[in-house]
PDB file of C-alpha atoms in Angstrom:
ATOM      1  CA  MET P1448    -113.880  15.444 -64.904  1.00 41.00           C
ATOM      2  CA  THR P1449    -115.547  14.580 -68.162  1.00 46.00           C
ATOM      3  CA  ASP P1450    -112.998  16.532 -70.226  1.00 45.00           C
ATOM      4  CA  ALA P1451    -109.512  16.119 -68.817  1.00 40.00           C
ATOM      5  CA  GLY P1452    -108.249  19.338 -70.364  1.00 41.00           C
ATOM      6  CA  ALA P1453    -110.971  21.585 -68.969  1.00 50.00           C
ATOM      7  CA  THR P1454    -109.919  23.873 -66.130  1.00 75.00           C
ATOM      8  CA  GLU P1455    -113.358  24.339 -64.591  1.00 91.00           C
ATOM      9  CA  ARG P1456    -116.117  21.934 -63.688  1.00 97.00           C
ATOM     10  CA  ILE P1457    -119.152  22.735 -65.778  1.00 98.00           C
ATOM     11  CA  GLY P1458    -122.763  22.037 -64.893  1.00 98.00           C
ATOM     12  CA  ILE P1459    -125.657  22.329 -67.325  1.00 98.00           C
ATOM     13  CA  ALA P1460    -129.229  22.627 -66.031  1.00 98.00           C
ATOM     14  CA  VAL P1461    -131.982  22.403 -68.645  1.00 98.00           C
ATOM     15  CA  ALA P1462    -135.464  23.666 -67.810  1.00 98.00           C
ATOM     16  CA  SER P1463    -138.661  21.852 -68.701  1.00 97.00           C
ATOM     17  CA  GLY P1464    -141.166  23.355 -71.115  1.00 96.00           C
ATOM     18  CA  MET P1465    -142.985  20.508 -72.896  1.00 95.00           C
ATOM     19  CA  LEU P1466    -142.729  21.108 -76.667  1.00 96.00           C
ATOM     20  CA  LYS P1467    -140.897  24.386 -76.096  1.00 98.00           C
ATOM     21  CA  GLY P1468    -138.040  22.185 -74.906  1.00 97.00           C
ATOM     22  CA  VAL P1469    -137.014  21.860 -78.551  1.00 98.00           C
ATOM     23  CA  TYR P1470    -135.151  25.170 -78.087  1.00 98.00           C
ATOM     24  CA  GLY P1471    -132.964  23.746 -75.314  1.00 98.00           C
ATOM     25  CA  HIS P1472    -132.300  20.677 -77.423  1.00 98.00           C
ATOM     26  CA  GLY P1473    -130.936  22.991 -80.119  1.00 98.00           C
ATOM     27  CA  VAL P1474    -128.636  24.680 -77.605  1.00 98.00           C
ATOM     28  CA  LEU P1475    -127.335  21.315 -76.409  1.00 98.00           C
ATOM     29  CA  ALA P1476    -126.801  20.138 -79.986  1.00 98.00           C
ATOM     30  CA  ALA P1477    -124.651  23.197 -80.672  1.00 98.00           C
ATOM     31  CA  PHE P1478    -122.632  22.538 -77.515  1.00 98.00           C
ATOM     32  CA  GLU P1479    -122.059  18.983 -78.677  1.00 97.00           C
ATOM     33  CA  GLU P1480    -120.929  20.122 -82.111  1.00 97.00           C
ATOM     34  CA  ARG P1481    -118.435  22.522 -80.555  1.00 97.00           C
ATOM     35  CA  GLY P1482    -117.118  20.144 -77.892  1.00 97.00           C
ATOM     36  CA  LEU P1483    -118.609  21.876 -74.835  1.00 97.00           C
ATOM     37  CA  ARG P1484    -119.473  19.106 -72.379  1.00 96.00           C
ATOM     38  CA  GLY P1485    -120.867  19.258 -68.887  1.00 98.00           C
ATOM     39  CA  ASP P1486    -119.478  17.361 -65.925  1.00 98.00           C
ATOM     40  CA  VAL P1487    -123.037  17.360 -64.554  1.00 98.00           C
ATOM     41  CA  TYR P1488    -126.349  17.571 -66.418  1.00 98.00           C
ATOM     42  CA  GLY P1489    -129.515  18.479 -64.516  1.00 98.00           C
ATOM     43  CA  THR P1490    -132.880  17.824 -66.134  1.00 98.00           C
ATOM     44  CA  ALA P1491    -136.588  17.815 -65.358  1.00 98.00           C
ATOM     45  CA  SER P1492    -139.665  16.661 -67.224  1.00 97.00           C
ATOM     46  CA  SER P1493    -139.373  17.337 -70.968  1.00 95.00           C
ATOM     47  CA  SER P1494    -135.660  18.157 -70.715  1.00 98.00           C
ATOM     48  CA  ALA P1495    -134.881  14.638 -69.462  1.00 97.00           C
ATOM     49  CA  LEU P1496    -134.586  13.330 -73.006  1.00 97.00           C
ATOM     50  CA  SER P1497    -132.599  16.187 -74.545  1.00 97.00           C
ATOM     51  CA  GLY P1498    -130.328  16.437 -71.503  1.00 98.00           C
ATOM     52  CA  GLY P1499    -129.791  12.700 -71.466  1.00 98.00           C
ATOM     53  CA  LEU P1500    -128.966  12.633 -75.163  1.00 98.00           C
ATOM     54  CA  ALA P1501    -126.485  15.474 -74.623  1.00 98.00           C
ATOM     55  CA  ALA P1502    -124.866  13.593 -71.753  1.00 98.00           C
ATOM     56  CA  VAL P1503    -124.275  10.565 -74.003  1.00 98.00           C
ATOM     57  CA  GLY P1504    -123.230  12.625 -77.036  1.00 97.00           C
ATOM     58  CA  ARG P1505    -126.321  12.082 -79.180  1.00 96.00           C
ATOM     59  CA  ALA P1506    -128.199  15.396 -79.024  1.00 97.00           C
ATOM     60  CA  ARG P1507    -127.054  16.521 -82.485  1.00 96.00           C
ATOM     61  CA  ARG P1508    -127.803  13.164 -84.066  1.00 95.00           C
ATOM     62  CA  THR P1509    -131.375  13.119 -82.771  1.00 94.00           C
ATOM     63  CA  SER P1510    -131.855  16.774 -83.714  1.00 94.00           C
ATOM     64  CA  VAL P1511    -135.435  18.044 -84.058  1.00 96.00           C
ATOM     65  CA  ASP P1512    -136.776  14.663 -85.168  1.00 94.00           C
ATOM     66  CA  TYR P1513    -138.014  13.624 -81.718  1.00 94.00           C
ATOM     67  CA  TRP P1514    -139.996  16.821 -81.265  1.00 96.00           C
ATOM     68  CA  LEU P1515    -141.636  16.547 -84.662  1.00 96.00           C
ATOM     69  CA  LYS P1516    -142.785  13.009 -83.877  1.00 94.00           C
ATOM     70  CA  ALA P1517    -143.971  13.952 -80.390  1.00 94.00           C
ATOM     71  CA  ALA P1518    -146.027  16.923 -81.579  1.00 94.00           C
ATOM     72  CA  ALA P1519    -147.587  14.898 -84.384  1.00 93.00           C
ATOM     73  CA  ALA P1520    -148.571  12.071 -82.038  1.00 93.00           C
ATOM     74  CA  ALA P1521    -149.765  14.155 -79.071  1.00 89.00           C
ATOM     75  CA  THR P1522    -153.272  14.873 -80.370  1.00 84.00           C
ATOM     76  CA  GLU P1523    -153.864  11.365 -81.661  1.00 88.00           C
ATOM     77  CA  LYS P1524    -152.366   9.304 -78.844  1.00 91.00           C
ATOM     78  CA  GLY P1525    -152.189  11.559 -75.795  1.00 91.00           C
ATOM     79  CA  MET P1526    -149.112  12.703 -73.908  1.00 92.00           C
ATOM     80  CA  SER P1527    -148.777   9.615 -71.717  1.00 95.00           C
ATOM     81  CA  ALA P1528    -148.431   7.437 -74.805  1.00 95.00           C
ATOM     82  CA  VAL P1529    -146.046   9.907 -76.455  1.00 94.00           C
ATOM     83  CA  VAL P1530    -143.699   9.858 -73.477  1.00 96.00           C
ATOM     84  CA  LEU P1531    -143.896   6.103 -73.002  1.00 96.00           C
ATOM     85  CA  ASP P1532    -143.153   5.607 -76.693  1.00 96.00           C
ATOM     86  CA  SER P1533    -140.138   7.935 -76.496  1.00 95.00           C
ATOM     87  CA  ILE P1534    -138.810   6.058 -73.472  1.00 96.00           C
ATOM     88  CA  GLY P1535    -139.195   2.857 -75.419  1.00 96.00           C
ATOM     89  CA  GLU P1536    -137.317   4.301 -78.394  1.00 96.00           C
ATOM     90  CA  TYR P1537    -134.503   6.183 -76.661  1.00 96.00           C
ATOM     91  CA  GLY P1538    -134.341   4.324 -73.358  1.00 96.00           C
ATOM     92  CA  PRO P1539    -131.910   1.628 -74.503  1.00 97.00           C
ATOM     93  CA  VAL P1540    -129.194   4.032 -75.627  1.00 97.00           C
ATOM     94  CA  LEU P1541    -129.640   6.181 -72.521  1.00 97.00           C
ATOM     95  CA  ARG P1542    -129.627   3.246 -70.128  1.00 97.00           C
ATOM     96  CA  GLU P1543    -126.418   2.066 -71.765  1.00 96.00           C
ATOM     97  CA  GLY P1544    -124.681   5.440 -71.988  1.00 98.00           C
ATOM     98  CA  LEU P1545    -125.639   7.333 -68.832  1.00 98.00           C
ATOM     99  CA  PHE P1546    -124.171   4.740 -66.500  1.00 98.00           C
ATOM    100  CA  ARG P1547    -120.792   4.256 -68.125  1.00 97.00           C
ATOM    101  CA  ALA P1548    -117.830   5.004 -65.884  1.00 96.00           C
ATOM    102  CA  ASP P1549    -116.717   7.890 -68.118  1.00 96.00           C
ATOM    103  CA  ALA P1550    -120.177   9.465 -68.452  1.00 98.00           C
ATOM    104  CA  PRO P1551    -120.996  12.800 -66.789  1.00 98.00           C
ATOM    105  CA  GLU P1552    -123.245  12.765 -63.738  1.00 98.00           C
ATOM    106  CA  PHE P1553    -126.894  12.913 -64.763  1.00 98.00           C
ATOM    107  CA  LEU P1554    -129.591  14.339 -62.488  1.00 98.00           C
ATOM    108  CA  LEU P1555    -133.300  13.801 -63.094  1.00 98.00           C
ATOM    109  CA  ALA P1556    -135.802  15.702 -60.950  1.00 98.00           C
ATOM    110  CA  THR P1557    -139.218  14.381 -59.927  1.00 98.00           C
ATOM    111  CA  GLY P1558    -142.085  15.404 -57.664  1.00 98.00           C
ATOM    112  CA  LYS P1559    -142.814  12.832 -54.979  1.00 98.00           C
ATOM    113  CA  VAL P1560    -146.302  12.700 -53.448  1.00 98.00           C
ATOM    114  CA  THR P1561    -145.791  12.785 -49.695  1.00 98.00           C
ATOM    115  CA  ASN P1562    -149.049  11.500 -48.193  1.00 97.00           C
ATOM    116  CA  PRO P1563    -151.653   8.815 -48.923  1.00 98.00           C
ATOM    117  CA  ALA P1564    -154.584  11.209 -49.450  1.00 98.00           C
ATOM    118  CA  ALA P1565    -152.736  13.181 -52.117  1.00 98.00           C
ATOM    119  CA  ALA P1566    -151.479   9.964 -53.711  1.00 98.00           C
ATOM    120  CA  GLU P1567    -155.037   8.694 -54.026  1.00 97.00           C
ATOM    121  CA  VAL P1568    -156.042  11.848 -55.904  1.00 98.00           C
ATOM    122  CA  THR P1569    -153.010  11.998 -58.186  1.00 98.00           C
ATOM    123  CA  GLN P1570    -153.296   8.312 -59.086  1.00 97.00           C
ATOM    124  CA  GLY P1571    -157.053   8.290 -59.521  1.00 96.00           C
ATOM    125  CA  SER P1572    -159.936   9.874 -61.375  1.00 95.00           C
ATOM    126  CA  GLY P1573    -159.467  13.263 -59.703  1.00 96.00           C
ATOM    127  CA  ALA P1574    -155.988  13.798 -61.162  1.00 98.00           C
ATOM    128  CA  LYS P1575    -157.028  15.867 -64.183  1.00 97.00           C
ATOM    129  CA  ALA P1576    -159.226  18.225 -62.170  1.00 98.00           C
ATOM    130  CA  LEU P1577    -156.437  18.705 -59.651  1.00 98.00           C
ATOM    131  CA  GLY P1578    -153.985  19.321 -62.481  1.00 97.00           C
ATOM    132  CA  ARG P1579    -156.196  22.044 -63.936  1.00 97.00           C
ATOM    133  CA  ASP P1580    -156.467  23.657 -60.489  1.00 97.00           C
ATOM    134  CA  LEU P1581    -152.698  23.603 -60.080  1.00 97.00           C
ATOM    135  CA  LEU P1582    -152.225  25.308 -63.448  1.00 96.00           C
ATOM    136  CA  ARG P1583    -154.716  28.021 -62.484  1.00 96.00           C
ATOM    137  CA  ASN P1584    -152.790  28.487 -59.257  1.00 96.00           C
ATOM    138  CA  VAL P1585    -149.686  29.339 -61.285  1.00 95.00           C
ATOM    139  CA  PHE P1586    -151.299  32.677 -62.143  1.00 94.00           C
ATOM    140  CA  THR P1587    -152.163  33.457 -58.522  1.00 93.00           C
ATOM    141  CA  GLY P1588    -148.918  32.179 -57.061  1.00 90.00           C
ATOM    142  CA  ASP P1589    -150.777  29.787 -54.756  1.00 95.00           C
ATOM    143  CA  ARG P1590    -148.307  27.011 -53.925  1.00 95.00           C
ATOM    144  CA  SER P1591    -150.200  25.695 -50.892  1.00 97.00           C
ATOM    145  CA  TRP P1592    -151.211  22.301 -52.326  1.00 98.00           C
ATOM    146  CA  VAL P1593    -147.743  21.737 -53.722  1.00 98.00           C
ATOM    147  CA  GLU P1594    -146.046  22.651 -50.449  1.00 97.00           C
ATOM    148  CA  GLU P1595    -148.354  20.413 -48.443  1.00 98.00           C
ATOM    149  CA  ASN P1596    -148.283  17.375 -50.688  1.00 98.00           C
ATOM    150  CA  LEU P1597    -145.164  17.260 -52.877  1.00 98.00           C
ATOM    151  CA  ALA P1598    -141.421  17.054 -52.355  1.00 98.00           C
ATOM    152  CA  THR P1599    -138.617  17.462 -54.859  1.00 98.00           C
ATOM    153  CA  VAL P1600    -136.673  14.239 -55.305  1.00 98.00           C
ATOM    154  CA  VAL P1601    -133.659  14.383 -57.623  1.00 98.00           C
ATOM    155  CA  PHE P1602    -132.221  11.066 -58.786  1.00 98.00           C
ATOM    156  CA  SER P1603    -128.515  10.863 -59.638  1.00 98.00           C
ATOM    157  CA  SER P1604    -126.689   8.424 -61.888  1.00 98.00           C
ATOM    158  CA  ARG P1605    -123.703   8.719 -59.532  1.00 98.00           C
ATOM    159  CA  ALA P1606    -125.493   8.172 -56.214  1.00 98.00           C
ATOM    160  CA  GLU P1607    -123.866   5.537 -54.058  1.00 96.00           C
ATOM    161  CA  PRO P1608    -125.708   2.312 -53.238  1.00 95.00           C
ATOM    162  CA  GLY P1609    -127.121   2.523 -49.736  1.00 94.00           C
ATOM    163  CA  GLY P1610    -126.594   6.291 -49.542  1.00 95.00           C
ATOM    164  CA  THR P1611    -129.144   9.011 -48.856  1.00 96.00           C
ATOM    165  CA  GLU P1612    -129.166  10.415 -52.408  1.00 98.00           C
ATOM    166  CA  PRO P1613    -131.777   8.783 -54.637  1.00 98.00           C
ATOM    167  CA  ARG P1614    -130.130   6.531 -57.225  1.00 98.00           C
ATOM    168  CA  LEU P1615    -130.933   6.585 -60.894  1.00 98.00           C
ATOM    169  CA  THR P1616    -130.134   3.147 -62.293  1.00 98.00           C
ATOM    170  CA  PRO P1617    -130.683   1.276 -65.560  1.00 98.00           C
ATOM    171  CA  GLU P1618    -133.404  -0.663 -63.748  1.00 97.00           C
ATOM    172  CA  ASN P1619    -135.471   2.357 -62.607  1.00 98.00           C
ATOM    173  CA  TYR P1620    -134.594   4.760 -65.438  1.00 98.00           C
ATOM    174  CA  ASP P1621    -137.845   4.202 -67.353  1.00 98.00           C
ATOM    175  CA  ALA P1622    -140.046   4.729 -64.297  1.00 98.00           C
ATOM    176  CA  VAL P1623    -138.166   7.836 -63.145  1.00 98.00           C
ATOM    177  CA  SER P1624    -138.205   9.340 -66.639  1.00 98.00           C
ATOM    178  CA  TYR P1625    -141.935   8.883 -66.997  1.00 98.00           C
ATOM    179  CA  ALA P1626    -142.656  10.148 -63.479  1.00 98.00           C
ATOM    180  CA  SER P1627    -140.656  13.302 -64.127  1.00 98.00           C
ATOM    181  CA  THR P1628    -142.965  14.209 -67.031  1.00 97.00           C
ATOM    182  CA  ARG P1629    -146.400  13.478 -65.597  1.00 97.00           C
ATOM    183  CA  MET P1630    -148.401  16.695 -65.692  1.00 97.00           C
ATOM    184  CA  LEU P1631    -151.671  15.821 -63.995  1.00 97.00           C
ATOM    185  CA  HIS P1632    -154.010  17.687 -66.324  1.00 95.00           C
ATOM    186  CA  ALA P1633    -152.918  15.861 -69.485  1.00 93.00           C
ATOM    187  CA  TRP P1634    -151.215  12.570 -68.588  1.00 95.00           C
ATOM    188  CA  ALA P1635    -153.687   9.720 -68.202  1.00 94.00           C
ATOM    189  CA  VAL P1636    -151.304   7.026 -66.961  1.00 96.00           C
ATOM    190  CA  PRO P1637    -150.290   7.351 -63.272  1.00 97.00           C
ATOM    191  CA  ALA P1638    -146.597   7.454 -62.344  1.00 98.00           C
ATOM    192  CA  GLU P1639    -144.986   5.296 -59.687  1.00 98.00           C
ATOM    193  CA  ILE P1640    -141.422   4.596 -58.608  1.00 98.00           C
ATOM    194  CA  ASP P1641    -140.943   1.601 -56.310  1.00 97.00           C
ATOM    195  CA  GLY P1642    -144.681   1.581 -55.578  1.00 97.00           C
ATOM    196  CA  GLU P1643    -144.864   5.243 -54.531  1.00 98.00           C
ATOM    197  CA  ALA P1644    -146.754   8.013 -56.321  1.00 98.00           C
ATOM    198  CA  TYR P1645    -144.924  10.709 -58.282  1.00 98.00           C
ATOM    199  CA  VAL P1646    -145.875  13.650 -60.507  1.00 98.00           C
ATOM    200  CA  ASP P1647    -144.116  15.992 -62.912  1.00 98.00           C
ATOM    201  CA  ALA P1648    -140.996  17.650 -61.568  1.00 98.00           C
ATOM    202  CA  SER P1649    -142.121  21.081 -62.792  1.00 97.00           C
ATOM    203  CA  TYR P1650    -144.511  21.598 -59.871  1.00 98.00           C
ATOM    204  CA  THR P1651    -141.523  21.820 -57.536  1.00 98.00           C
ATOM    205  CA  CYS P1652    -138.365  21.813 -59.685  1.00 98.00           C
ATOM    206  CA  SER P1653    -138.612  22.632 -63.385  1.00 97.00           C
ATOM    207  CA  CYS P1654    -134.932  23.639 -63.555  1.00 98.00           C
ATOM    208  CA  PRO P1655    -132.613  21.877 -61.086  1.00 98.00           C
ATOM    209  CA  ALA P1656    -129.941  24.570 -61.118  1.00 98.00           C
ATOM    210  CA  ARG P1657    -129.404  24.489 -57.370  1.00 98.00           C
ATOM    211  CA  GLU P1658    -128.959  20.724 -57.396  1.00 98.00           C
ATOM    212  CA  VAL P1659    -126.396  20.949 -60.192  1.00 98.00           C
ATOM    213  CA  ALA P1660    -124.519  23.714 -58.344  1.00 98.00           C
ATOM    214  CA  ALA P1661    -124.403  21.508 -55.249  1.00 98.00           C
ATOM    215  CA  LYS P1662    -122.255  19.059 -57.220  1.00 98.00           C
ATOM    216  CA  GLY P1663    -119.265  21.402 -56.907  1.00 97.00           C
ATOM    217  CA  VAL P1664    -119.331  22.906 -60.388  1.00 98.00           C
ATOM    218  CA  ASP P1665    -117.584  26.200 -61.065  1.00 98.00           C
ATOM    219  CA  VAL P1666    -119.806  27.296 -63.939  1.00 98.00           C
ATOM    220  CA  LEU P1667    -123.531  26.626 -64.167  1.00 98.00           C
ATOM    221  CA  ILE P1668    -125.154  27.050 -67.582  1.00 98.00           C
ATOM    222  CA  ALA P1669    -128.940  27.258 -67.168  1.00 98.00           C
ATOM    223  CA  ILE P1670    -131.022  26.843 -70.323  1.00 98.00           C
ATOM    224  CA  GLY P1671    -134.610  28.117 -70.424  1.00 98.00           C
ATOM    225  CA  CYS P1672    -137.229  28.010 -73.168  1.00 98.00           C
ATOM    226  CA  ASP P1673    -139.088  31.264 -72.495  1.00 98.00           C
ATOM    227  CA  PRO P1674    -138.028  34.922 -72.699  1.00 98.00           C
ATOM    228  CA  PHE P1675    -139.371  35.533 -69.196  1.00 96.00           C
ATOM    229  CA  PRO P1676    -137.286  35.226 -66.027  1.00 97.00           C
ATOM    230  CA  LEU P1677    -136.083  31.672 -65.544  1.00 98.00           C
ATOM    231  CA  PHE P1678    -137.538  30.263 -62.349  1.00 97.00           C
ATOM    232  CA  ARG P1679    -136.943  27.106 -60.357  1.00 97.00           C
ATOM    233  CA  ASP P1680    -140.548  25.919 -60.673  1.00 97.00           C
ATOM    234  CA  LEU P1681    -143.930  26.722 -62.195  1.00 96.00           C
ATOM    235  CA  TYR P1682    -144.802  28.951 -59.256  1.00 96.00           C
ATOM    236  CA  ALA P1683    -141.763  31.235 -59.606  1.00 95.00           C
ATOM    237  CA  SER P1684    -140.440  30.418 -56.145  1.00 93.00           C
ATOM    238  CA  GLU P1685    -136.815  31.284 -57.020  1.00 96.00           C
ATOM    239  CA  GLU P1686    -135.339  33.087 -60.023  1.00 98.00           C
ATOM    240  CA  ILE P1687    -132.202  31.726 -61.663  1.00 98.00           C
ATOM    241  CA  VAL P1688    -130.369  34.930 -62.513  1.00 98.00           C
ATOM    242  CA  ASP P1689    -127.746  35.405 -65.185  1.00 98.00           C
ATOM    243  CA  GLY P1690    -124.485  36.571 -63.578  1.00 97.00           C
ATOM    244  CA  SER P1691    -125.462  35.419 -60.088  1.00 98.00           C
ATOM    245  CA  VAL P1692    -123.663  32.826 -57.973  1.00 98.00           C
ATOM    246  CA  ILE P1693    -125.235  29.641 -56.630  1.00 98.00           C
ATOM    247  CA  GLY P1694    -122.959  27.879 -54.195  1.00 96.00           C
ATOM    248  CA  GLN P1695    -119.539  28.344 -55.790  1.00 97.00           C
ATOM    249  CA  ALA P1696    -120.907  28.350 -59.342  1.00 98.00           C
ATOM    250  CA  ARG P1697    -121.248  31.453 -61.504  1.00 98.00           C
ATOM    251  CA  VAL P1698    -124.496  31.307 -63.421  1.00 98.00           C
ATOM    252  CA  LEU P1699    -124.834  31.860 -67.170  1.00 98.00           C
ATOM    253  CA  VAL P1700    -128.386  31.831 -68.549  1.00 98.00           C
ATOM    254  CA  ILE P1701    -129.382  31.083 -72.139  1.00 98.00           C
ATOM    255  CA  LYS P1702    -132.965  31.708 -73.222  1.00 98.00           C
ATOM    256  CA  PRO P1703    -134.840  33.020 -76.266  1.00 98.00           C
ATOM    257  CA  ALA P1704    -135.503  36.743 -76.514  1.00 97.00           C
ATOM    258  CA  ASP P1705    -139.027  36.190 -77.838  1.00 98.00           C
ATOM    259  CA  ASP P1706    -141.828  33.773 -77.017  1.00 98.00           C
ATOM    260  CA  LEU P1707    -141.579  30.644 -79.148  1.00 98.00           C
ATOM    261  CA  LYS P1708    -145.349  30.919 -79.631  1.00 98.00           C
ATOM    262  CA  ASN P1709    -144.530  33.532 -82.255  1.00 98.00           C
ATOM    263  CA  LEU P1710    -142.855  30.752 -84.246  1.00 98.00           C
ATOM    264  CA  GLY P1711    -145.743  28.347 -83.755  1.00 97.00           C
ATOM    265  CA  VAL P1712    -144.452  26.437 -80.715  1.00 98.00           C
ATOM    266  CA  ASP P1713    -146.473  26.416 -77.514  1.00 97.00           C
ATOM    267  CA  TYR P1714    -146.187  24.075 -74.549  1.00 95.00           C
ATOM    268  CA  ALA P1715    -148.701  21.468 -75.703  1.00 91.00           C
ATOM    269  CA  SER P1716    -149.008  22.129 -79.449  1.00 93.00           C
ATOM    270  CA  ALA P1717    -146.671  23.121 -82.258  1.00 96.00           C
ATOM    271  CA  THR P1718    -146.408  23.278 -86.008  1.00 97.00           C
ATOM    272  CA  ALA P1719    -143.695  21.311 -87.759  1.00 97.00           C
ATOM    273  CA  ASP P1720    -142.256  24.487 -89.251  1.00 98.00           C
ATOM    274  CA  GLY P1721    -142.269  26.168 -85.848  1.00 98.00           C
ATOM    275  CA  LEU P1722    -140.420  23.295 -84.221  1.00 98.00           C
ATOM    276  CA  VAL P1723    -137.701  23.408 -86.855  1.00 98.00           C
ATOM    277  CA  LYS P1724    -137.331  27.172 -86.437  1.00 98.00           C
ATOM    278  CA  ALA P1725    -137.258  26.950 -82.634  1.00 98.00           C
ATOM    279  CA  TYR P1726    -134.636  24.197 -82.771  1.00 98.00           C
ATOM    280  CA  GLU P1727    -132.511  26.286 -85.145  1.00 98.00           C
ATOM    281  CA  LEU P1728    -132.917  29.285 -82.846  1.00 98.00           C
ATOM    282  CA  GLY P1729    -131.516  27.200 -79.990  1.00 98.00           C
ATOM    283  CA  LEU P1730    -128.739  25.906 -82.221  1.00 98.00           C
ATOM    284  CA  ASP P1731    -127.808  29.490 -83.061  1.00 98.00           C
ATOM    285  CA  ALA P1732    -127.882  30.500 -79.404  1.00 98.00           C
ATOM    286  CA  GLY P1733    -125.649  27.607 -78.416  1.00 98.00           C
ATOM    287  CA  HIS P1734    -123.046  28.384 -81.065  1.00 98.00           C
ATOM    288  CA  ARG P1735    -122.966  32.076 -80.208  1.00 98.00           C
ATOM    289  CA  PHE P1736    -122.707  31.258 -76.496  1.00 98.00           C
ATOM    290  CA  VAL P1737    -119.621  29.152 -77.200  1.00 97.00           C
ATOM    291  CA  ASP P1738    -118.168  31.946 -79.346  1.00 97.00           C
ATOM    292  CA  ALA P1739    -118.545  34.276 -76.361  1.00 97.00           C
ATOM    293  CA  HIS P1740    -117.285  31.770 -73.766  1.00 96.00           C
ATOM    294  CA  GLY P1741    -114.505  29.898 -75.505  1.00 95.00           C
ATOM    295  CA  GLU P1742    -112.663  29.636 -72.186  1.00 95.00           C
ATOM    296  CA  LEU P1743    -115.106  26.878 -71.240  1.00 96.00           C
ATOM    297  CA  LEU P1744    -113.991  24.626 -74.069  1.00 96.00           C
ATOM    298  CA  PRO P1745    -111.456  21.855 -73.505  1.00 93.00           C
ATOM    299  CA  PRO P1746    -108.149  22.212 -75.385  1.00 89.00           C
ATOM    300  CA  ASP P1747    -109.105  19.484 -77.863  1.00 86.00           C
ATOM    301  CA  ALA P1748    -112.429  21.090 -78.860  1.00 84.00           C
ATOM    302  CA  PRO P1749    -113.040  21.603 -82.605  1.00 82.00           C
ATOM    303  CA  ALA P1750    -111.642  24.939 -83.818  1.00 75.00           C
ATOM    304  CA  THR P1751    -114.928  26.191 -85.276  1.00 73.00           C
ATOM    305  CA  THR P1752    -117.195  29.193 -84.822  1.00 69.00           C
ATOM    306  CA  ALA P1753    -120.882  29.814 -85.400  1.00 68.00           C
ATOM    307  CA  ALA P1754    -120.041  31.088 -88.875  1.00 68.00           C
ATOM    308  CA  ASP P1755    -118.019  27.955 -89.650  1.00 71.00           C
ATOM    309  CA  SER P1756    -121.048  25.887 -88.667  1.00 66.00           C
ATOM    310  CA  GLY P1757    -123.319  27.792 -91.022  1.00 63.00           C
ATOM    311  CA  VAL P1758    -125.290  29.387 -88.180  1.00 59.00           C
ATOM    312  CA  GLN P1759    -126.830  32.771 -88.794  1.00 50.00           C
ATOM    313  CA  ALA P1760    -126.047  35.253 -86.049  1.00 41.00           C
ATOM    314  CA  GLY P1761    -128.262  38.027 -84.791  1.00 37.00           C
ATOM    315  CA  THR P1762    -131.570  36.153 -84.525  1.00 36.00           C
ATOM    316  CA  GLY P1763    -132.591  37.842 -81.309  1.00 34.00           C
ATOM    317  CA  VAL P1764    -131.523  35.328 -78.678  1.00 38.00           C
ATOM    318  CA  GLN P1765    -130.456  36.467 -75.240  1.00 41.00           C
ATOM    319  CA  GLU P1766    -127.189  34.918 -74.133  1.00 41.00           C
ATOM    320  CA  ALA P1767    -125.500  35.125 -70.789  1.00 38.00           C
ATOM    321  CA  GLY P1768    -122.410  37.277 -70.784  1.00 37.00           C
ATOM    322  CA  ALA P1769    -122.449  37.720 -74.539  1.00 34.00           C
TER     323      ALA P1769
END
């Protein structure tokens, strides 16, 4: 276990959400400040960075700064360049920290393209048109193209060499991280891992809660970035329900009570002020979650509360079991 004094194995699954992911980063930063650590972190797409930073103990240090830089650069440079730049900036510390013997297990979901015809489209000039079609299909619930052409592949930092579970390694970390983020409608640079085509995890697995639960955790904390039901993927194929049980894990969901758009943060665009407010909203939610679930803390956790940390309570954030 990551924390020797903890009595339960804890898994943390962080949903994707592009720039709205700043909220989940705030939650993870509060957990870090209070000493709540996961034994397993599950991430997908935009949560790969915040979840990875949390796994190596650097979520609080990075704070909202990454999101401010990403939002500012998105219009000028495009999302492919933004993600590649962030991998270049944060990749070294993550490649060093995620694979240490004492690090928690880190899961990173991707969408693998399963046939040559689909790979040709996703890697070529038709990718953006297909991406727009897939987004329109979200509103109709049509998952047919996804089911026929994509498969969820979740890479693990603890997978054994030669085993059946895909391995995340320092050598393939950059490629897997980029692949996990590649939304077809807005990412110009194709994504490949070991010569095979991949797309954003969110089409099939935007919140890898089930994969985290399969790691034998007792408590699964699922973090969303929207006030709506938290689903496994863009097409709402499976709801992740607060108070439910997945495998042997009891599920606790944290998500905002109101749409972050009201603060100025949407999926692909955000104001600087909105990002700061959304991050602080997540920070507040994380501290109040720990106040309500102190039994999850290891014995050596800092003896602080949300009030001690200067966090304002009562900002309208839904918390599991609170």
